[in-house]
Short mmCIF file of C-alpha atoms in Angstrom, two decimals:
data_model
loop_
_atom_site.label_atom_id
_atom_site.label_comp_id
_atom_site.label_asym_id
_atom_site.label_seq_id
_atom_site.Cartn_x
_atom_site.Cartn_y
_atom_site.Cartn_z
CA MET C 14 8.13 19.33 -34.13
CA PHE C 15 8.14 19.74 -30.19
CA ASN C 16 6.31 22.96 -29.20
CA VAL C 17 7.45 23.90 -25.74
CA SER C 18 4.52 26.63 -25.76
CA ASN C 19 1.99 23.74 -26.51
CA LEU C 20 3.23 21.60 -23.63
CA LYS C 21 3.15 24.54 -21.28
CA ASN C 22 -0.32 25.39 -22.23
CA ASN C 23 -1.56 22.08 -21.73
CA SER C 24 0.64 20.94 -18.91
CA TYR C 25 -2.61 20.58 -16.73
CA ASP C 26 -4.08 18.24 -19.22
CA TYR C 27 -1.17 16.11 -19.53
CA LEU C 28 -0.64 15.74 -15.87
CA PHE C 29 -4.35 14.89 -15.45
CA SER C 30 -3.99 12.38 -18.28
CA LEU C 31 -0.88 11.02 -16.20
CA LEU C 32 -3.17 10.69 -13.08
CA ILE C 33 -5.76 8.54 -15.28
CA ILE C 34 -2.89 6.24 -16.19
CA THR C 35 -1.59 5.57 -12.76
CA ILE C 36 -4.63 5.10 -11.02
CA PRO C 37 -5.02 1.17 -11.81
CA PHE C 38 -1.51 0.58 -10.95
CA SER C 39 -0.57 2.64 -7.90
CA ASN C 40 -1.85 4.08 -4.73
CA SER C 41 0.71 6.40 -4.02
CA ILE C 42 1.76 7.85 -7.48
CA PRO C 43 -1.78 9.02 -8.15
CA ASN C 44 -1.91 10.95 -4.70
CA ILE C 45 1.51 12.83 -5.81
CA ILE C 46 0.07 13.68 -9.15
CA MET C 47 -3.08 15.06 -7.55
CA GLY C 48 -0.87 17.30 -5.09
CA LEU C 49 1.01 18.57 -8.12
CA LEU C 50 -2.38 19.36 -9.63
CA CYS C 51 -3.66 20.87 -6.80
CA PHE C 52 -0.39 23.19 -6.56
CA ILE C 53 -0.92 24.36 -10.32
CA PHE C 54 -4.76 24.85 -9.63
CA ILE C 55 -3.80 27.32 -6.60
CA PHE C 56 -0.78 28.74 -8.25
CA LYS C 57 -2.76 29.72 -11.59
CA TYR C 58 -5.87 30.33 -9.77
CA ASP C 59 -8.88 31.49 -11.89
CA LYS C 60 -12.18 32.48 -9.93
CA GLN C 61 -14.24 31.00 -12.57
CA ASP C 62 -12.73 27.90 -12.01
CA PHE C 63 -13.92 27.38 -8.39
CA SER C 64 -17.20 29.76 -8.84
CA ASN C 65 -18.88 26.92 -10.97
CA TYR C 66 -18.58 24.47 -8.28
CA HIS C 67 -21.52 25.51 -6.35
CA LYS C 68 -23.76 25.44 -9.55
CA SER C 69 -22.85 21.81 -10.34
CA SER C 70 -24.75 18.59 -8.66
CA TYR C 71 -21.32 18.03 -6.99
CA PHE C 72 -22.39 20.49 -4.42
CA PHE C 73 -24.86 18.19 -2.91
CA LEU C 74 -22.23 15.55 -2.60
CA THR C 75 -20.24 18.20 -0.73
CA ILE C 76 -22.86 18.98 1.59
CA LEU C 77 -23.18 15.17 2.25
CA ILE C 78 -19.54 14.90 2.94
CA VAL C 79 -19.40 17.94 5.28
CA TYR C 80 -22.38 16.55 7.07
CA THR C 81 -20.87 13.23 7.65
CA PHE C 82 -17.63 15.29 8.73
CA LEU C 83 -19.37 17.42 11.19
CA LYS C 84 -21.41 14.43 12.74
CA ALA C 85 -18.42 12.50 13.21
CA ILE C 86 -16.56 15.51 15.10
CA TYR C 87 -19.62 15.89 17.34
CA ASN C 88 -19.42 12.09 17.99
CA ASN C 89 -15.96 12.41 18.73
CA SER C 90 -15.51 9.59 16.11
CA PHE C 91 -13.58 11.72 13.01
CA ILE C 92 -10.26 10.69 14.12
CA GLU C 93 -11.06 7.03 15.11
CA ASP C 94 -12.53 6.64 11.54
CA MET C 95 -10.25 8.70 9.78
CA VAL C 96 -9.31 5.65 7.39
CA PHE C 97 -12.82 6.00 6.10
CA TYR C 98 -13.21 9.81 6.02
CA LYS C 99 -9.93 10.57 4.26
CA LYS C 100 -11.04 9.07 1.05
CA TYR C 101 -13.93 11.48 1.07
CA PHE C 102 -11.57 14.32 0.37
CA TYR C 103 -11.31 12.88 -3.18
CA LEU C 104 -14.87 13.34 -3.73
CA ILE C 105 -14.61 17.13 -3.26
CA ILE C 106 -11.09 17.76 -4.56
CA ILE C 107 -11.19 15.75 -8.14
CA PRO C 108 -14.48 17.56 -9.51
CA ILE C 109 -12.96 20.79 -8.55
CA LEU C 110 -9.72 20.17 -10.09
CA MET C 111 -11.41 18.75 -13.15
CA PHE C 112 -13.09 22.19 -13.82
CA LYS C 113 -9.72 23.39 -14.90
CA THR C 114 -9.13 20.88 -17.60
CA LYS C 115 -9.54 21.77 -21.21
CA ASN C 116 -8.92 18.83 -23.61
CA LEU C 117 -11.70 16.44 -22.61
CA GLN C 118 -11.17 14.29 -25.63
CA LEU C 119 -7.51 13.78 -24.54
CA LEU C 120 -8.69 12.62 -21.12
CA LYS C 121 -11.00 10.17 -22.69
CA PHE C 122 -8.55 8.82 -25.14
CA VAL C 123 -5.88 8.47 -22.44
CA SER C 124 -8.73 6.61 -20.21
CA ILE C 125 -9.57 4.35 -22.97
CA ILE C 126 -6.06 3.36 -23.73
CA THR C 127 -5.52 2.95 -19.74
CA ILE C 128 -8.45 0.65 -19.26
CA ASN C 129 -7.62 -1.44 -22.52
CA LEU C 130 -4.04 -1.86 -21.11
CA THR C 131 -5.32 -3.27 -17.74
CA ILE C 132 -7.50 -5.67 -19.82
CA LEU C 133 -4.83 -7.21 -21.91
CA ILE C 134 -2.47 -7.29 -19.02
CA SER C 135 -5.13 -9.27 -16.97
CA VAL C 136 -5.61 -11.69 -20.20
CA TYR C 137 -1.83 -12.16 -20.38
CA LYS C 138 -2.00 -13.09 -16.62
CA ILE C 139 -4.94 -15.49 -17.25
CA ILE C 140 -3.21 -17.31 -20.02
CA LYS C 141 -0.09 -17.69 -17.90
CA PHE C 142 -2.00 -18.99 -14.85
CA TYR C 143 -3.93 -21.47 -17.44
CA TYR C 144 -0.44 -22.55 -19.11
CA TYR C 145 0.92 -23.61 -15.28
CA PHE C 146 -2.39 -24.82 -13.86
CA ASN C 147 -4.47 -25.94 -16.54
CA PHE C 148 -7.46 -24.48 -15.51
CA ILE C 149 -9.26 -21.06 -15.65
CA PRO C 150 -9.66 -19.49 -12.00
CA PHE C 151 -12.99 -17.79 -12.46
CA ALA C 152 -14.82 -19.93 -10.06
CA ASP C 153 -12.87 -18.88 -6.86
CA GLY C 154 -12.88 -15.29 -6.05
CA TRP C 155 -9.33 -15.11 -4.38
CA ALA C 156 -7.62 -16.89 -7.46
CA THR C 157 -9.67 -14.59 -9.66
CA ASN C 158 -8.47 -11.30 -8.05
CA SER C 159 -4.77 -12.76 -8.05
CA VAL C 160 -4.72 -12.84 -12.10
CA LEU C 161 -6.56 -9.27 -12.56
CA ILE C 162 -5.01 -5.92 -12.47
CA LEU C 163 -8.11 -4.87 -10.27
CA GLU C 164 -10.59 -6.98 -8.24
CA ARG C 165 -13.46 -8.40 -10.34
CA PRO C 166 -16.23 -5.83 -9.56
CA TYR C 167 -13.77 -3.05 -10.28
CA ALA C 168 -12.59 -4.58 -13.24
CA GLY C 169 -15.97 -4.80 -14.42
CA ILE C 170 -17.06 -0.99 -13.82
CA PHE C 171 -13.76 0.20 -15.18
CA SER C 172 -14.58 -2.06 -18.41
CA ILE C 173 -18.01 -0.68 -18.25
CA ILE C 174 -16.74 2.80 -18.58
CA CYS C 175 -14.47 1.88 -21.57
CA ILE C 176 -17.59 0.57 -23.59
CA VAL C 177 -19.32 3.78 -22.66
CA LEU C 178 -16.30 6.04 -23.67
CA SER C 179 -15.88 3.85 -26.95
CA PHE C 180 -19.40 4.07 -27.74
CA ASP C 181 -19.30 7.83 -27.21
CA GLN C 182 -16.27 8.01 -29.97
CA ILE C 183 -18.47 5.90 -32.36
CA LEU C 184 -21.45 8.36 -31.83
CA LEU C 185 -19.07 11.33 -32.22
CA LYS C 186 -17.66 9.70 -35.48
CA THR C 187 -14.12 10.35 -34.02
CA LYS C 188 -11.35 9.34 -36.45
CA GLY C 189 -10.36 5.69 -35.98
CA LYS C 190 -13.65 4.56 -35.73
CA TYR C 191 -12.55 0.96 -36.05
CA MET C 192 -10.13 1.11 -33.11
CA PHE C 193 -13.06 2.21 -30.92
CA ILE C 194 -15.25 -0.64 -32.12
CA LEU C 195 -12.45 -3.06 -31.19
CA SER C 196 -12.21 -1.41 -27.80
CA LEU C 197 -15.64 -1.63 -27.11
CA LEU C 198 -15.66 -5.38 -28.22
CA LEU C 199 -12.57 -5.98 -26.12
CA SER C 200 -14.39 -4.68 -22.87
CA THR C 201 -17.68 -6.45 -23.61
CA PHE C 202 -15.68 -9.69 -24.42
CA PHE C 203 -13.76 -9.49 -21.21
CA ILE C 204 -16.93 -8.78 -18.95
CA PHE C 205 -18.39 -11.91 -20.13
CA PHE C 206 -15.07 -13.94 -20.05
CA ILE C 207 -14.37 -13.30 -16.27
CA SER C 208 -18.07 -13.41 -15.64
CA ILE C 209 -18.54 -10.13 -13.90
CA ARG C 210 -22.21 -10.35 -12.62
CA ILE C 211 -22.95 -6.80 -11.88
CA SER C 212 -21.26 -5.79 -14.86
CA ILE C 213 -23.23 -8.32 -17.11
CA LEU C 214 -26.51 -6.70 -15.52
CA THR C 215 -25.25 -2.96 -16.03
CA LEU C 216 -24.58 -3.54 -19.74
CA PHE C 217 -27.97 -5.48 -20.13
CA VAL C 218 -29.61 -2.45 -18.46
CA LEU C 219 -27.38 0.11 -20.75
CA PHE C 220 -28.74 -2.00 -23.73
CA LEU C 221 -32.18 -1.61 -22.78
CA LEU C 222 -31.59 2.22 -21.76
CA TYR C 223 -30.15 2.90 -25.30
CA GLY C 224 -32.66 0.99 -27.34
CA LEU C 225 -35.88 2.56 -25.50
CA PHE C 226 -34.78 6.11 -25.13
CA TYR C 227 -32.02 6.88 -27.29
CA TYR C 228 -32.04 4.94 -30.30
CA LYS C 229 -33.78 7.31 -32.91
CA VAL C 230 -36.29 4.87 -34.94
CA SER C 231 -39.92 4.06 -34.64
CA TRP C 232 -41.22 2.41 -31.52
CA LYS C 233 -41.75 -0.77 -33.35
CA ARG C 234 -38.06 -1.08 -34.11
CA LYS C 235 -37.38 -0.07 -30.53
CA ILE C 236 -39.36 -3.01 -29.20
CA VAL C 237 -37.73 -5.25 -31.62
CA PHE C 238 -34.16 -4.03 -30.41
CA SER C 239 -35.25 -4.48 -27.02
CA SER C 240 -36.36 -8.11 -27.48
CA ALA C 241 -33.38 -8.87 -29.27
CA THR C 242 -31.04 -7.69 -26.51
CA ILE C 243 -33.15 -9.88 -24.00
CA LEU C 244 -32.89 -12.82 -26.36
CA MET C 245 -29.16 -12.15 -26.84
CA PHE C 246 -28.37 -11.99 -23.16
CA SER C 247 -30.60 -14.94 -22.54
CA VAL C 248 -28.68 -17.20 -25.18
CA ILE C 249 -25.41 -16.16 -23.34
CA PHE C 250 -26.57 -17.12 -20.03
CA LEU C 251 -27.76 -20.49 -21.39
CA LEU C 252 -24.68 -21.26 -23.20
CA ASN C 253 -22.06 -20.01 -20.67
CA LYS C 254 -21.74 -22.25 -17.69
CA ASN C 255 -19.51 -20.19 -15.71
CA ILE C 256 -22.00 -17.35 -15.86
CA ILE C 257 -24.87 -19.54 -14.67
CA LYS C 258 -22.61 -20.75 -11.87
CA ARG C 259 -21.81 -17.16 -11.15
CA PHE C 260 -25.43 -16.18 -10.64
CA PHE C 261 -26.15 -19.29 -8.75
CA ILE C 262 -28.81 -20.24 -11.30
CA ASP C 263 -30.38 -23.95 -10.73
CA GLU C 264 -32.93 -26.13 -11.87
CA SER C 265 -35.71 -24.12 -9.96
CA VAL C 266 -36.29 -20.84 -8.41
CA LYS C 267 -36.56 -22.41 -5.08
CA LYS C 268 -33.05 -24.30 -5.50
CA THR C 269 -31.41 -21.03 -6.90
CA ILE C 270 -32.75 -19.14 -3.68
CA GLU C 271 -31.06 -21.75 -1.47
CA ILE C 272 -27.83 -21.89 -3.32
CA THR C 273 -27.75 -18.07 -3.20
CA LYS C 274 -28.51 -18.00 0.53
CA GLN C 275 -25.65 -20.52 1.03
CA PHE C 276 -23.07 -19.12 -1.30
CA GLU C 277 -23.87 -15.40 -1.53
CA PRO C 278 -22.09 -13.69 1.22
CA ARG C 279 -24.25 -10.28 0.88
CA VAL C 280 -27.22 -12.35 2.03
CA VAL C 281 -25.51 -12.49 5.53
CA ILE C 282 -23.79 -8.94 5.31
CA TRP C 283 -27.21 -7.30 4.48
CA GLY C 284 -28.90 -9.38 7.09
CA CYS C 285 -26.45 -8.10 9.79
CA ALA C 286 -26.60 -4.47 8.51
CA LYS C 287 -30.19 -4.54 8.84
CA GLU C 288 -29.82 -5.64 12.61
CA ILE C 289 -27.65 -2.36 13.06
CA THR C 290 -30.95 -0.31 12.16
CA ASN C 291 -32.49 -2.13 15.15
CA GLN C 292 -30.04 -0.82 17.70
CA ASP C 293 -30.89 1.83 20.16
CA ASP C 294 -28.47 3.96 19.32
CA PHE C 295 -29.23 4.04 15.48
CA SER C 296 -31.34 7.11 14.42
CA VAL C 297 -33.49 6.49 10.98
CA LEU C 298 -32.84 10.46 10.37
CA PHE C 299 -29.23 10.58 11.27
CA GLY C 300 -28.07 7.01 11.26
CA THR C 301 -25.57 5.57 13.93
CA HIS C 302 -22.48 7.58 15.55
CA SER C 303 -19.52 6.21 13.79
CA TYR C 304 -18.07 3.71 11.34
CA SER C 305 -16.28 1.69 14.04
CA ASN C 306 -19.66 1.03 15.45
CA ILE C 307 -20.95 -0.31 12.11
CA LYS C 308 -17.80 -2.38 11.60
CA ASN C 309 -17.86 -3.75 15.21
CA SER C 310 -21.42 -4.44 14.74
CA LEU C 311 -21.30 -6.24 11.64
CA VAL C 312 -18.31 -8.56 13.04
CA ASN C 313 -20.42 -9.30 16.19
CA CYS C 314 -23.43 -10.19 13.71
CA TYR C 315 -21.01 -12.53 11.74
CA SER C 316 -19.80 -14.35 14.92
CA GLU C 317 -23.32 -15.07 15.97
CA SER C 318 -25.48 -15.75 13.08
CA VAL C 319 -22.92 -17.85 10.61
CA THR C 320 -23.07 -21.30 12.25
CA ASP C 321 -20.68 -22.98 9.83
CA TYR C 322 -17.16 -22.79 11.63
CA SER C 323 -14.93 -22.29 8.48
CA ARG C 324 -17.27 -19.88 6.84
CA ARG C 325 -17.78 -17.99 10.09
CA ASN C 326 -13.95 -17.73 10.30
CA TRP C 327 -13.97 -16.36 6.69
CA PHE C 328 -16.09 -13.63 7.42
CA LEU C 329 -14.52 -12.60 10.65
CA GLU C 330 -11.01 -12.85 9.05
CA HIS C 331 -12.18 -10.55 6.17
CA SER C 332 -14.45 -8.10 8.36
CA PHE C 333 -16.67 -7.69 5.37
CA ASN C 334 -18.12 -3.94 5.07
CA THR C 335 -21.82 -3.37 4.10
CA HIS C 336 -21.01 -4.35 0.33
CA SER C 337 -23.41 -1.47 -0.69
CA GLN C 338 -22.73 2.25 -0.80
CA PHE C 339 -26.38 2.92 -0.46
CA ILE C 340 -26.64 0.97 2.74
CA ASP C 341 -23.31 2.34 3.94
CA LEU C 342 -24.41 5.80 3.81
CA PHE C 343 -27.86 5.17 5.18
CA LEU C 344 -25.95 3.62 8.13
CA ILE C 345 -23.60 6.48 8.57
CA GLY C 346 -25.85 9.33 7.82
CA GLY C 347 -29.63 8.14 7.96
CA LEU C 348 -32.15 9.40 5.86
CA PHE C 349 -30.68 12.94 5.56
CA GLY C 350 -27.40 11.38 4.38
CA ILE C 351 -28.82 9.01 1.80
CA SER C 352 -31.76 11.61 0.67
CA LEU C 353 -28.57 14.05 -0.30
CA PHE C 354 -26.71 11.37 -2.28
CA VAL C 355 -30.02 10.24 -4.23
CA ILE C 356 -30.55 14.09 -4.97
CA PHE C 357 -26.93 14.34 -6.29
CA LEU C 358 -27.54 11.29 -8.63
CA ALA C 359 -30.80 12.22 -9.65
CA LYS C 360 -29.87 15.74 -10.44
CA ASN C 361 -27.23 14.43 -12.81
CA ILE C 362 -29.45 12.19 -14.63
CA TYR C 363 -31.94 15.00 -15.05
CA ILE C 364 -29.42 17.58 -16.41
CA ASN C 365 -27.92 15.29 -18.75
CA ASN C 366 -30.81 13.17 -19.60
CA LYS C 367 -30.84 14.22 -23.44
CA ASP C 368 -27.04 12.73 -23.46
CA PHE C 369 -26.94 8.99 -23.38
CA CYS C 370 -23.42 8.50 -22.22
CA SER C 371 -23.50 10.72 -19.42
CA VAL C 372 -26.58 8.98 -18.13
CA ALA C 373 -25.13 5.74 -18.93
CA ILE C 374 -22.12 6.61 -16.47
CA VAL C 375 -24.45 7.42 -13.70
CA VAL C 376 -26.58 4.39 -14.12
CA SER C 377 -23.31 2.26 -14.29
CA PHE C 378 -22.27 3.58 -11.02
CA ILE C 379 -25.66 3.16 -9.55
CA MET C 380 -25.50 -0.52 -10.25
CA ILE C 381 -22.19 -1.04 -8.64
CA PHE C 382 -23.28 1.27 -5.61
CA ALA C 383 -25.87 -1.49 -5.01
CA ILE C 384 -23.45 -4.02 -4.33
CA GLU C 385 -20.02 -2.47 -3.50
CA ASN C 386 -18.83 0.37 -1.00
CA ILE C 387 -16.58 2.12 -3.64
CA PHE C 388 -15.90 5.15 -1.71
CA HIS C 389 -14.03 2.76 0.92
CA ARG C 390 -11.44 2.58 -1.85
CA GLN C 391 -9.16 5.15 -3.15
CA PHE C 392 -9.57 3.61 -6.51
CA GLY C 393 -13.42 3.77 -6.40
CA CYS C 394 -13.25 7.46 -5.31
CA PHE C 395 -10.83 8.52 -8.16
CA ILE C 396 -12.89 6.62 -10.88
CA PHE C 397 -16.33 7.80 -9.78
CA THR C 398 -15.33 11.49 -9.57
CA ILE C 399 -13.19 11.33 -12.71
CA PHE C 400 -15.56 9.96 -14.91
CA THR C 401 -18.53 11.54 -14.02
CA ALA C 402 -17.09 14.78 -14.03
CA LEU C 403 -15.86 14.07 -17.19
CA TYR C 404 -19.38 13.97 -18.45
CA LEU C 405 -21.71 15.44 -16.09
CA ASN C 406 -21.33 19.03 -15.50
CA LYS C 407 -18.85 19.90 -18.27
CA LYS C 408 -21.48 21.26 -20.75
CA GLN C 409 -22.85 23.57 -18.16
CA ILE C 410 -19.30 24.63 -17.13
CA ILE C 411 -18.07 25.27 -20.50
CA SER C 412 -21.23 27.16 -21.33
CA ASP C 413 -20.57 29.39 -18.24
CA LYS C 414 -17.12 30.17 -19.23
CA ALA C 415 -18.35 31.05 -22.93
CA LYS C 416 -20.64 33.49 -21.68
CA ASN C 417 -18.11 35.29 -19.37
#
């Protein structure tokens, strides 16, 4: 029977669930829902909801963001670079809003369903593409992204999150165990099917992490498990030609390096990012003065360093950012900025080191931080804050509430 009281008492969690559902499908609707959540948070303000924020690791992330804001204001670049800085507000607001949620299981279930939905829609679009064109479009980046709900790296991290969430439910022995196993297998299949490089490597790291530090068996069995993991991934690599192509693996290490230099854009991008650190206005301690400077410097470097005409035009047309969150924060914030970010990540791992799924979430994001600027995208900011906050400081916060 429909229970109005139950709906009213859990309306905040239901609204947050709706936020999660809309994130992969819309940019505007999640902002509207977040506005409603902010209204409810303020209207039903509980001092305890906000007081826990300074106790969490997100306090270091807030210091980092405030530092970049103040630095931009001092350099008169805040308004000019607002397209970058406005996304940073999500990194502060979402964790605070998460502190008011009660039903974490509901949010996890909704997340699993949403991610599986994006995978199934993508698979349908891939089948449809194959029906019309008679080939699977995974060799070309543009064609691949045209048949996916999300761009390939983000589809990958979303799938990794689903694997962790599903594995968490299996460990908790939640009802419907086989549905979570199916969810885990579907996400794993999808990662290998569309050959998401960073997600394959992340999955490999998570397998080893679990086998060596969380699998409660003797060290002999841990070694056997780890060896089997290495063997399994090696066989998959050898049997899947698309994966071999995606990793630029060739007959020799020398040839592989040559192909990587030729076809991997990050070789050029990271080389140009290094050039920015040699500029006179770059401070190792505090970074450069604006994101506009970083963007312009990268574009100038692309025009000068890329000799092939069509490839140079491709770089200039896309105006690629640094393609690494770590590099991005070092360039804009220097050692001070990147140190705050590393402290934030390290504290999360330290606080939750006994919980594999919590650590797995952080490690997964660390892996994608290495090759993507996910804070430059609304979707990236949303998934990072939601899924880290879902695991990382909730036990401490719930414990503090119970004491009070």
